[in-house]
Amino acid sequence: MECLKLLDEKGPWHYVILQQNHDVVIRTNLELKRIFRVLNGSNDVQITKCAPSLYNQSMRWDAESLGVFSGNTRISFKIARFSQVDSSAATQRRDYEFDTSVSE
């Protein structure tokens, strides 16, 4: 979310599109504005199963093996699971502001 903090400093915005490294926007600004108007405040999130060629399948992808939690943690390793997915999202500013106010 650090990139959104930087975006906040640039001025007002209503929606942001979060993409993977290789994604390209194929719509014009006008088309995007129309799409966001139709969304009427809803977020648009897409999650698809990641192609096996994009991650190391021989690794263990659980929180403990990845060393996500350091030291003594109250979070159970049994409930913390990772998924290999590709994701993209169009999110409203108010949802970003809510998320950052809750996490701080």
Coordinates of C-alpha atoms in Angstrom, one line a residue, residues 24-36:
V24 CA -1.2 -3.4 -19.5
V25 CA -4.2 -1.1 -19.5
I26 CA -6.0 -1.4 -22.8
R27 CA -8.7 1.2 -22.2
T28 CA -8.6 4.9 -22.6
N29 CA -9.1 7.2 -19.6
L30 CA -12.6 8.1 -20.9
E31 CA -13.5 4.4 -21.2
L32 CA -12.2 3.8 -17.6
K33 CA -14.2 6.7 -16.3
R34 CA -17.4 5.2 -17.9
I35 CA -16.6 1.8 -16.4
F36 CA -16.1 3.2 -12.9

